[in-house]
Amino acid sequence: MPVVPITDPEDDRIADYRALTDVELRTRWEPPNGLFIAEGELVVRRALRAGYRLRSLLMDSKRGDQVADRVEPTTPLYAGDQAVLEAITGFHVHRGVLASFHRRPQPSAEEVLAGARRVAVLEGMNSHTNLGAVFRSVAGLGVDGVLLSPTCADPLYRRSVRVSMGEVFAVPYARLEPWPSALEIVRAAGFTLLAMTPAADAVPLQRLTAEQRARPALMLGAEGPGLTKQAFEASDLRVVIPMRRGVDSLNVATAAAVAFWELSREDGL
């Protein structure tokens, strides 16, 4: 299909891309309409490779050939100059390409657990930046899936996708509801629920027994408040990354990466 020039930011054909910086608006628009937005050539290619179905592309007129080799002939291709793109999206589209994709049905928690040896369980993680960073670490550091409390942010929100560098597409994830009673599903599948905390009486990760390390479900809370009392009560063991020089904790995404590495360091590569 030939590239369709867009000169009017209010053109209904590019409604998927409107006001991308408005989190509340995008939250009301994307999941109910079964779509998500990918930004940048690398991320778009990873979404295509993962099998997500493309709805349309919106590109800088000067960079229209970035992903054309991977697009079906019937896919709408729209292009505009930077002024038009910025008026549509609300930001400078310096990566040159945006894509709207169809979402896929999410697997159940049981399906994610069935093929996993290690999982991350996230409670209340509403920072898209931290969520994307955690997914990238999950993909790279030996964790097989992610379970999200109902209050976690959307992994397919544009910022989460971008921060994860598209690795969110490679990681199976599911919502775990009702919370926190559904944590029993994780325990029933043979996992040990390890609740991350900076508390002084928690067990250092490197001192876990072989049994505790065998099938860990690492529980992580939101930046700042951490896990709730209810989540701690539902866990099997509280664990900590030992800190030095009076530092009490790390950013949650950094802590997740350290913990994932520790739990998988004995894997053969």
PDB file of C-alpha atoms in Angstrom:
ATOM      1  CA  MET A   1       0.000   0.000   0.000  1.00  0.00           C
ATOM      2  CA  PRO A   2       1.422   3.457  -0.844  1.00  0.00           C
ATOM      3  CA  VAL A   3       2.307   5.872   1.940  1.00  0.00           C
ATOM      4  CA  VAL A   4      -0.594   8.201   2.757  1.00  0.00           C
ATOM      5  CA  PRO A   5       0.506  11.772   3.581  1.00  0.00           C
ATOM      6  CA  ILE A   6      -1.059  13.279   6.710  1.00  0.00           C
ATOM      7  CA  THR A   7      -1.251  17.063   6.949  1.00  0.00           C
ATOM      8  CA  ASP A   8      -4.133  17.479   9.426  1.00  0.00           C
ATOM      9  CA  PRO A   9      -3.457  16.389  13.050  1.00  0.00           C
ATOM     10  CA  GLU A  10      -7.221  15.854  13.471  1.00  0.00           C
ATOM     11  CA  ASP A  11      -7.397  13.323  10.643  1.00  0.00           C
ATOM     12  CA  ASP A  12      -9.536  10.444  11.948  1.00  0.00           C
ATOM     13  CA  ARG A  13      -7.316   7.878  10.245  1.00  0.00           C
ATOM     14  CA  ILE A  14      -4.542   8.468  12.778  1.00  0.00           C
ATOM     15  CA  ALA A  15      -6.752   8.517  15.900  1.00  0.00           C
ATOM     16  CA  ASP A  16      -4.716   5.660  17.408  1.00  0.00           C
ATOM     17  CA  TYR A  17      -1.759   8.026  17.819  1.00  0.00           C
ATOM     18  CA  ARG A  18      -3.434  11.077  19.276  1.00  0.00           C
ATOM     19  CA  ALA A  19      -2.150  12.583  22.571  1.00  0.00           C
ATOM     20  CA  LEU A  20       0.336   9.832  23.371  1.00  0.00           C
ATOM     21  CA  THR A  21       1.698  11.736  26.383  1.00  0.00           C
ATOM     22  CA  ASP A  22      -1.712  11.819  28.120  1.00  0.00           C
ATOM     23  CA  VAL A  23      -1.541   8.717  30.330  1.00  0.00           C
ATOM     24  CA  GLU A  24      -5.137   8.917  31.510  1.00  0.00           C
ATOM     25  CA  LEU A  25      -6.496   9.325  27.987  1.00  0.00           C
ATOM     26  CA  ARG A  26      -4.318   6.514  26.624  1.00  0.00           C
ATOM     27  CA  THR A  27      -5.389   4.213  29.455  1.00  0.00           C
ATOM     28  CA  ARG A  28      -9.021   4.845  28.527  1.00  0.00           C
ATOM     29  CA  TRP A  29      -8.328   4.403  24.790  1.00  0.00           C
ATOM     30  CA  GLU A  30      -5.797   1.610  24.286  1.00  0.00           C
ATOM     31  CA  PRO A  31      -6.917  -1.459  26.299  1.00  0.00           C
ATOM     32  CA  PRO A  32     -10.658  -1.007  25.554  1.00  0.00           C
ATOM     33  CA  ASN A  33      -9.851  -0.734  21.844  1.00  0.00           C
ATOM     34  CA  GLY A  34      -7.483  -3.684  21.950  1.00  0.00           C
ATOM     35  CA  LEU A  35      -4.403  -1.798  20.792  1.00  0.00           C
ATOM     36  CA  PHE A  36      -1.008  -0.615  21.945  1.00  0.00           C
ATOM     37  CA  ILE A  37       1.610   1.726  20.498  1.00  0.00           C
ATOM     38  CA  ALA A  38       5.217   0.796  19.745  1.00  0.00           C
ATOM     39  CA  GLU A  39       7.839   3.496  19.193  1.00  0.00           C
ATOM     40  CA  GLY A  40      11.042   3.183  17.182  1.00  0.00           C
ATOM     41  CA  GLU A  41      12.246   0.780  14.518  1.00  0.00           C
ATOM     42  CA  LEU A  42      13.815  -1.746  16.921  1.00  0.00           C
ATOM     43  CA  VAL A  43      10.725  -2.004  19.113  1.00  0.00           C
ATOM     44  CA  VAL A  44       8.396  -2.231  16.101  1.00  0.00           C
ATOM     45  CA  ARG A  45      10.473  -5.036  14.621  1.00  0.00           C
ATOM     46  CA  ARG A  46      10.453  -6.931  17.930  1.00  0.00           C
ATOM     47  CA  ALA A  47       6.671  -6.653  18.141  1.00  0.00           C
ATOM     48  CA  LEU A  48       6.371  -8.007  14.604  1.00  0.00           C
ATOM     49  CA  ARG A  49       8.814 -10.811  15.386  1.00  0.00           C
ATOM     50  CA  ALA A  50       6.760 -11.739  18.449  1.00  0.00           C
ATOM     51  CA  GLY A  51       3.713 -12.155  16.231  1.00  0.00           C
ATOM     52  CA  TYR A  52       1.679  -9.094  17.159  1.00  0.00           C
ATOM     53  CA  ARG A  53      -0.630  -8.001  14.349  1.00  0.00           C
ATOM     54  CA  LEU A  54       0.012  -4.530  12.944  1.00  0.00           C
ATOM     55  CA  ARG A  55      -2.908  -2.095  12.613  1.00  0.00           C
ATOM     56  CA  SER A  56      -1.051   0.831  11.021  1.00  0.00           C
ATOM     57  CA  LEU A  57       2.215   2.788  10.892  1.00  0.00           C
ATOM     58  CA  LEU A  58       2.769   6.512  11.383  1.00  0.00           C
ATOM     59  CA  MET A  59       6.171   7.750  10.220  1.00  0.00           C
ATOM     60  CA  ASP A  60       8.295  10.787   9.672  1.00  0.00           C
ATOM     61  CA  SER A  61       8.061  11.527   5.956  1.00  0.00           C
ATOM     62  CA  LYS A  62      11.867  11.406   5.720  1.00  0.00           C
ATOM     63  CA  ARG A  63      12.127   7.929   7.245  1.00  0.00           C
ATOM     64  CA  GLY A  64       9.345   6.051   5.519  1.00  0.00           C
ATOM     65  CA  ASP A  65      11.451   3.048   4.555  1.00  0.00           C
ATOM     66  CA  GLN A  66      12.535   2.028   8.088  1.00  0.00           C
ATOM     67  CA  VAL A  67      10.213  -0.946   8.495  1.00  0.00           C
ATOM     68  CA  ALA A  68       8.511  -1.120   5.106  1.00  0.00           C
ATOM     69  CA  ASP A  69      10.167  -4.467   4.367  1.00  0.00           C
ATOM     70  CA  ARG A  70       8.198  -6.115   7.208  1.00  0.00           C
ATOM     71  CA  VAL A  71       4.767  -4.627   6.505  1.00  0.00           C
ATOM     72  CA  GLU A  72       1.888  -6.421   4.792  1.00  0.00           C
ATOM     73  CA  PRO A  73       0.671  -4.715   1.605  1.00  0.00           C
ATOM     74  CA  THR A  74      -2.744  -4.030   3.164  1.00  0.00           C
ATOM     75  CA  THR A  75      -1.358  -2.252   6.268  1.00  0.00           C
ATOM     76  CA  PRO A  76      -2.105   1.491   6.283  1.00  0.00           C
ATOM     77  CA  LEU A  77       1.114   3.539   6.153  1.00  0.00           C
ATOM     78  CA  TYR A  78       0.791   7.184   7.166  1.00  0.00           C
ATOM     79  CA  ALA A  79       3.499   9.838   7.062  1.00  0.00           C
ATOM     80  CA  GLY A  80       3.826  13.452   8.095  1.00  0.00           C
ATOM     81  CA  ASP A  81       6.488  16.021   8.825  1.00  0.00           C
ATOM     82  CA  GLN A  82       7.762  16.552  12.366  1.00  0.00           C
ATOM     83  CA  ALA A  83       5.411  19.457  13.059  1.00  0.00           C
ATOM     84  CA  VAL A  84       2.371  17.350  12.179  1.00  0.00           C
ATOM     85  CA  LEU A  85       3.637  14.331  14.133  1.00  0.00           C
ATOM     86  CA  GLU A  86       4.245  16.461  17.202  1.00  0.00           C
ATOM     87  CA  ALA A  87       0.777  17.997  16.940  1.00  0.00           C
ATOM     88  CA  ILE A  88      -0.744  14.518  16.739  1.00  0.00           C
ATOM     89  CA  THR A  89       1.236  12.811  19.496  1.00  0.00           C
ATOM     90  CA  GLY A  90       2.188  15.634  21.846  1.00  0.00           C
ATOM     91  CA  PHE A  91       5.956  15.069  21.632  1.00  0.00           C
ATOM     92  CA  HIS A  92       8.861  15.186  19.206  1.00  0.00           C
ATOM     93  CA  VAL A  93       8.902  11.809  17.458  1.00  0.00           C
ATOM     94  CA  HIS A  94      12.674  11.633  17.164  1.00  0.00           C
ATOM     95  CA  ARG A  95      12.695   7.844  16.592  1.00  0.00           C
ATOM     96  CA  GLY A  96      10.842   8.447  13.350  1.00  0.00           C
ATOM     97  CA  VAL A  97       8.278   5.661  13.449  1.00  0.00           C
ATOM     98  CA  LEU A  98       5.242   4.710  15.524  1.00  0.00           C
ATOM     99  CA  ALA A  99       3.106   1.626  15.082  1.00  0.00           C
ATOM    100  CA  SER A 100      -0.314   0.653  16.338  1.00  0.00           C
ATOM    101  CA  PHE A 101      -0.663  -3.058  17.103  1.00  0.00           C
ATOM    102  CA  HIS A 102      -3.544  -5.340  18.032  1.00  0.00           C
ATOM    103  CA  ARG A 103      -3.300  -6.769  21.544  1.00  0.00           C
ATOM    104  CA  ARG A 104      -3.501 -10.503  22.133  1.00  0.00           C
ATOM    105  CA  PRO A 105      -5.543 -12.306  24.799  1.00  0.00           C
ATOM    106  CA  GLN A 106      -3.524 -12.576  28.004  1.00  0.00           C
ATOM    107  CA  PRO A 107      -2.721 -16.042  29.329  1.00  0.00           C
ATOM    108  CA  SER A 108      -3.995 -17.083  32.743  1.00  0.00           C
ATOM    109  CA  ALA A 109      -1.710 -17.115  35.760  1.00  0.00           C
ATOM    110  CA  GLU A 110      -1.816 -20.915  35.660  1.00  0.00           C
ATOM    111  CA  GLU A 111      -0.594 -20.915  32.050  1.00  0.00           C
ATOM    112  CA  VAL A 112       2.322 -18.589  32.869  1.00  0.00           C
ATOM    113  CA  LEU A 113       3.312 -20.717  35.864  1.00  0.00           C
ATOM    114  CA  ALA A 114       3.045 -24.019  34.010  1.00  0.00           C
ATOM    115  CA  GLY A 115       6.109 -23.403  31.891  1.00  0.00           C
ATOM    116  CA  ALA A 116       8.153 -21.462  34.421  1.00  0.00           C
ATOM    117  CA  ARG A 117      10.980 -22.188  36.816  1.00  0.00           C
ATOM    118  CA  ARG A 118      11.260 -18.633  38.166  1.00  0.00           C
ATOM    119  CA  VAL A 119       8.705 -15.813  38.111  1.00  0.00           C
ATOM    120  CA  ALA A 120       8.437 -12.211  39.238  1.00  0.00           C
ATOM    121  CA  VAL A 121       5.326 -11.137  41.129  1.00  0.00           C
ATOM    122  CA  LEU A 122       4.721  -7.394  41.036  1.00  0.00           C
ATOM    123  CA  GLU A 123       2.381  -5.531  43.370  1.00  0.00           C
ATOM    124  CA  GLY A 124       1.194  -1.978  42.706  1.00  0.00           C
ATOM    125  CA  MET A 125       4.022  -1.168  40.275  1.00  0.00           C
ATOM    126  CA  ASN A 126       2.428   1.835  38.591  1.00  0.00           C
ATOM    127  CA  SER A 127       5.568   3.461  37.203  1.00  0.00           C
ATOM    128  CA  HIS A 128       5.742   2.631  33.502  1.00  0.00           C
ATOM    129  CA  THR A 129       9.487   3.281  33.557  1.00  0.00           C
ATOM    130  CA  ASN A 130      10.152   0.841  36.396  1.00  0.00           C
ATOM    131  CA  LEU A 131       7.780  -1.716  34.909  1.00  0.00           C
ATOM    132  CA  GLY A 132       9.544  -1.618  31.542  1.00  0.00           C
ATOM    133  CA  ALA A 133      12.948  -1.916  33.211  1.00  0.00           C
ATOM    134  CA  VAL A 134      11.804  -4.913  35.259  1.00  0.00           C
ATOM    135  CA  PHE A 135      10.516  -6.660  32.130  1.00  0.00           C
ATOM    136  CA  ARG A 136      13.851  -6.097  30.402  1.00  0.00           C
ATOM    137  CA  SER A 137      15.669  -7.662  33.360  1.00  0.00           C
ATOM    138  CA  VAL A 138      13.203 -10.552  33.444  1.00  0.00           C
ATOM    139  CA  ALA A 139      13.952 -11.276  29.782  1.00  0.00           C
ATOM    140  CA  GLY A 140      17.709 -11.097  30.216  1.00  0.00           C
ATOM    141  CA  LEU A 141      18.322 -12.621  33.637  1.00  0.00           C
ATOM    142  CA  GLY A 142      16.690 -16.010  33.738  1.00  0.00           C
ATOM    143  CA  VAL A 143      13.131 -15.257  34.852  1.00  0.00           C
ATOM    144  CA  ASP A 144      10.375 -17.004  32.898  1.00  0.00           C
ATOM    145  CA  GLY A 145       7.245 -14.938  33.508  1.00  0.00           C
ATOM    146  CA  VAL A 146       5.613 -12.044  35.345  1.00  0.00           C
ATOM    147  CA  LEU A 147       2.459 -11.962  37.455  1.00  0.00           C
ATOM    148  CA  LEU A 148       0.884  -8.552  38.065  1.00  0.00           C
ATOM    149  CA  SER A 149      -1.424  -7.379  40.813  1.00  0.00           C
ATOM    150  CA  PRO A 150      -4.562  -5.588  39.562  1.00  0.00           C
ATOM    151  CA  THR A 151      -3.015  -2.217  40.501  1.00  0.00           C
ATOM    152  CA  CYS A 152       0.088  -2.574  38.313  1.00  0.00           C
ATOM    153  CA  ALA A 153       0.513  -0.407  35.237  1.00  0.00           C
ATOM    154  CA  ASP A 154      -0.042  -1.692  31.712  1.00  0.00           C
ATOM    155  CA  PRO A 155       3.079  -3.477  30.365  1.00  0.00           C
ATOM    156  CA  LEU A 156       2.047  -2.531  26.816  1.00  0.00           C
ATOM    157  CA  TYR A 157       1.830   1.198  27.514  1.00  0.00           C
ATOM    158  CA  ARG A 158       4.222   3.011  25.158  1.00  0.00           C
ATOM    159  CA  ARG A 159       6.744   4.046  27.832  1.00  0.00           C
ATOM    160  CA  SER A 160       6.888   0.558  29.346  1.00  0.00           C
ATOM    161  CA  VAL A 161       7.401  -0.963  25.909  1.00  0.00           C
ATOM    162  CA  ARG A 162      10.120   1.558  25.047  1.00  0.00           C
ATOM    163  CA  VAL A 163      12.027   1.196  28.343  1.00  0.00           C
ATOM    164  CA  SER A 164      11.914  -2.579  27.994  1.00  0.00           C
ATOM    165  CA  MET A 165      13.351  -2.176  24.460  1.00  0.00           C
ATOM    166  CA  GLY A 166      10.525  -4.388  23.268  1.00  0.00           C
ATOM    167  CA  GLU A 167      11.483  -7.248  25.579  1.00  0.00           C
ATOM    168  CA  VAL A 168       8.003  -7.094  27.095  1.00  0.00           C
ATOM    169  CA  PHE A 169       6.893  -8.918  23.946  1.00  0.00           C
ATOM    170  CA  ALA A 170       9.149 -11.866  24.791  1.00  0.00           C
ATOM    171  CA  VAL A 171       7.896 -12.377  28.361  1.00  0.00           C
ATOM    172  CA  PRO A 172       4.641 -14.158  29.248  1.00  0.00           C
ATOM    173  CA  TYR A 173       2.641 -12.268  31.860  1.00  0.00           C
ATOM    174  CA  ALA A 174      -0.769 -12.403  33.492  1.00  0.00           C
ATOM    175  CA  ARG A 175      -2.881 -10.523  36.001  1.00  0.00           C
ATOM    176  CA  LEU A 176      -3.170 -12.237  39.378  1.00  0.00           C
ATOM    177  CA  GLU A 177      -6.665 -11.713  40.765  1.00  0.00           C
ATOM    178  CA  PRO A 178      -8.148 -11.445  43.309  1.00  0.00           C
ATOM    179  CA  TRP A 179      -5.221  -9.929  45.159  1.00  0.00           C
ATOM    180  CA  PRO A 180      -3.577 -11.097  47.365  1.00  0.00           C
ATOM    181  CA  SER A 181      -5.517 -14.345  47.826  1.00  0.00           C
ATOM    182  CA  ALA A 182      -4.598 -15.456  44.280  1.00  0.00           C
ATOM    183  CA  LEU A 183      -1.002 -15.813  45.487  1.00  0.00           C
ATOM    184  CA  GLU A 184      -2.176 -19.250  46.608  1.00  0.00           C
ATOM    185  CA  ILE A 185      -2.199 -20.174  42.912  1.00  0.00           C
ATOM    186  CA  VAL A 186       1.544 -19.490  42.826  1.00  0.00           C
ATOM    187  CA  ARG A 187       2.237 -21.530  45.945  1.00  0.00           C
ATOM    188  CA  ALA A 188       0.043 -24.378  44.721  1.00  0.00           C
ATOM    189  CA  ALA A 189       2.143 -24.519  41.540  1.00  0.00           C
ATOM    190  CA  GLY A 190       5.195 -25.330  43.662  1.00  0.00           C
ATOM    191  CA  PHE A 191       6.779 -21.886  43.968  1.00  0.00           C
ATOM    192  CA  THR A 192       8.269 -20.309  47.094  1.00  0.00           C
ATOM    193  CA  LEU A 193       6.980 -16.750  47.555  1.00  0.00           C
ATOM    194  CA  LEU A 194       9.975 -14.541  48.367  1.00  0.00           C
ATOM    195  CA  ALA A 195       9.019 -11.025  49.455  1.00  0.00           C
ATOM    196  CA  MET A 196      11.685  -8.395  48.796  1.00  0.00           C
ATOM    197  CA  THR A 197      12.204  -5.906  51.618  1.00  0.00           C
ATOM    198  CA  PRO A 198      15.045  -3.778  53.045  1.00  0.00           C
ATOM    199  CA  ALA A 199      14.157  -4.974  56.566  1.00  0.00           C
ATOM    200  CA  ALA A 200      17.165  -5.883  58.707  1.00  0.00           C
ATOM    201  CA  ASP A 201      15.700  -9.224  59.778  1.00  0.00           C
ATOM    202  CA  ALA A 202      15.094 -10.487  56.234  1.00  0.00           C
ATOM    203  CA  VAL A 203      17.169 -13.365  54.845  1.00  0.00           C
ATOM    204  CA  PRO A 204      19.994 -12.279  52.484  1.00  0.00           C
ATOM    205  CA  LEU A 205      19.316 -13.620  49.008  1.00  0.00           C
ATOM    206  CA  GLN A 206      22.675 -15.375  48.781  1.00  0.00           C
ATOM    207  CA  ARG A 207      21.837 -17.421  51.901  1.00  0.00           C
ATOM    208  CA  LEU A 208      18.716 -19.068  50.529  1.00  0.00           C
ATOM    209  CA  THR A 209      18.677 -22.835  50.698  1.00  0.00           C
ATOM    210  CA  ALA A 210      18.686 -24.972  47.564  1.00  0.00           C
ATOM    211  CA  GLU A 211      15.020 -25.755  48.172  1.00  0.00           C
ATOM    212  CA  GLN A 212      14.110 -22.066  48.497  1.00  0.00           C
ATOM    213  CA  ARG A 213      16.006 -21.243  45.301  1.00  0.00           C
ATOM    214  CA  ALA A 214      14.549 -24.134  43.299  1.00  0.00           C
ATOM    215  CA  ARG A 215      11.323 -22.432  42.146  1.00  0.00           C
ATOM    216  CA  PRO A 216      11.302 -18.858  43.447  1.00  0.00           C
ATOM    217  CA  ALA A 217       8.509 -16.347  42.929  1.00  0.00           C
ATOM    218  CA  LEU A 218      10.149 -13.015  43.725  1.00  0.00           C
ATOM    219  CA  MET A 219       7.651 -10.462  45.015  1.00  0.00           C
ATOM    220  CA  LEU A 220       8.383  -6.778  44.390  1.00  0.00           C
ATOM    221  CA  GLY A 221       6.345  -3.725  45.345  1.00  0.00           C
ATOM    222  CA  ALA A 222       6.107  -0.186  44.045  1.00  0.00           C
ATOM    223  CA  GLU A 223       8.965   2.272  44.354  1.00  0.00           C
ATOM    224  CA  GLY A 224       8.760   3.843  47.824  1.00  0.00           C
ATOM    225  CA  PRO A 225       5.979   1.977  49.630  1.00  0.00           C
ATOM    226  CA  GLY A 226       7.153  -1.485  48.616  1.00  0.00           C
ATOM    227  CA  LEU A 227       4.987  -4.503  49.276  1.00  0.00           C
ATOM    228  CA  THR A 228       1.837  -4.156  51.352  1.00  0.00           C
ATOM    229  CA  LYS A 229       1.321  -5.818  54.724  1.00  0.00           C
ATOM    230  CA  GLN A 230      -1.118  -8.221  53.072  1.00  0.00           C
ATOM    231  CA  ALA A 231       1.482  -9.272  50.512  1.00  0.00           C
ATOM    232  CA  PHE A 232       4.087  -9.895  53.207  1.00  0.00           C
ATOM    233  CA  GLU A 233       1.609 -11.992  55.174  1.00  0.00           C
ATOM    234  CA  ALA A 234       0.906 -14.084  52.072  1.00  0.00           C
ATOM    235  CA  SER A 235       4.603 -14.713  51.377  1.00  0.00           C
ATOM    236  CA  ASP A 236       6.709 -17.657  52.521  1.00  0.00           C
ATOM    237  CA  LEU A 237       9.897 -15.757  53.309  1.00  0.00           C
ATOM    238  CA  ARG A 238      11.170 -12.174  53.422  1.00  0.00           C
ATOM    239  CA  VAL A 239      14.444 -11.617  51.560  1.00  0.00           C
ATOM    240  CA  VAL A 240      16.891  -8.733  51.238  1.00  0.00           C
ATOM    241  CA  ILE A 241      19.842  -7.550  49.175  1.00  0.00           C
ATOM    242  CA  PRO A 242      22.522  -6.748  51.792  1.00  0.00           C
ATOM    243  CA  MET A 243      23.551  -3.077  51.547  1.00  0.00           C
ATOM    244  CA  ARG A 244      26.655  -1.134  52.589  1.00  0.00           C
ATOM    245  CA  ARG A 245      27.612   2.384  53.688  1.00  0.00           C
ATOM    246  CA  GLY A 246      24.258   3.040  55.281  1.00  0.00           C
ATOM    247  CA  VAL A 247      22.284   2.807  52.039  1.00  0.00           C
ATOM    248  CA  ASP A 248      18.926   1.264  52.902  1.00  0.00           C
ATOM    249  CA  SER A 249      17.680   0.186  49.472  1.00  0.00           C
ATOM    250  CA  LEU A 250      17.955   0.394  45.688  1.00  0.00           C
ATOM    251  CA  ASN A 251      15.527   1.558  43.035  1.00  0.00           C
ATOM    252  CA  VAL A 252      13.036  -1.274  42.553  1.00  0.00           C
ATOM    253  CA  ALA A 253      14.089  -1.967  38.956  1.00  0.00           C
ATOM    254  CA  THR A 254      17.751  -2.116  39.981  1.00  0.00           C
ATOM    255  CA  ALA A 255      16.943  -4.319  42.962  1.00  0.00           C
ATOM    256  CA  ALA A 256      14.952  -6.635  40.700  1.00  0.00           C
ATOM    257  CA  ALA A 257      17.899  -7.028  38.326  1.00  0.00           C
ATOM    258  CA  VAL A 258      20.314  -7.834  41.181  1.00  0.00           C
ATOM    259  CA  ALA A 259      17.874 -10.349  42.676  1.00  0.00           C
ATOM    260  CA  PHE A 260      17.144 -12.018  39.325  1.00  0.00           C
ATOM    261  CA  TRP A 261      20.865 -12.460  38.693  1.00  0.00           C
ATOM    262  CA  GLU A 262      21.425 -13.928  42.142  1.00  0.00           C
ATOM    263  CA  LEU A 263      18.567 -16.406  41.754  1.00  0.00           C
ATOM    264  CA  SER A 264      19.794 -17.564  38.332  1.00  0.00           C
ATOM    265  CA  ARG A 265      23.580 -17.348  38.723  1.00  0.00           C
ATOM    266  CA  GLU A 266      24.044 -21.122  38.982  1.00  0.00           C
ATOM    267  CA  ASP A 267      22.323 -21.779  35.658  1.00  0.00           C
ATOM    268  CA  GLY A 268      24.466 -23.213  32.940  1.00  0.00           C
ATOM    269  CA  LEU A 269      24.814 -20.783  30.039  1.00  0.00           C
TER     270      LEU A 269
END
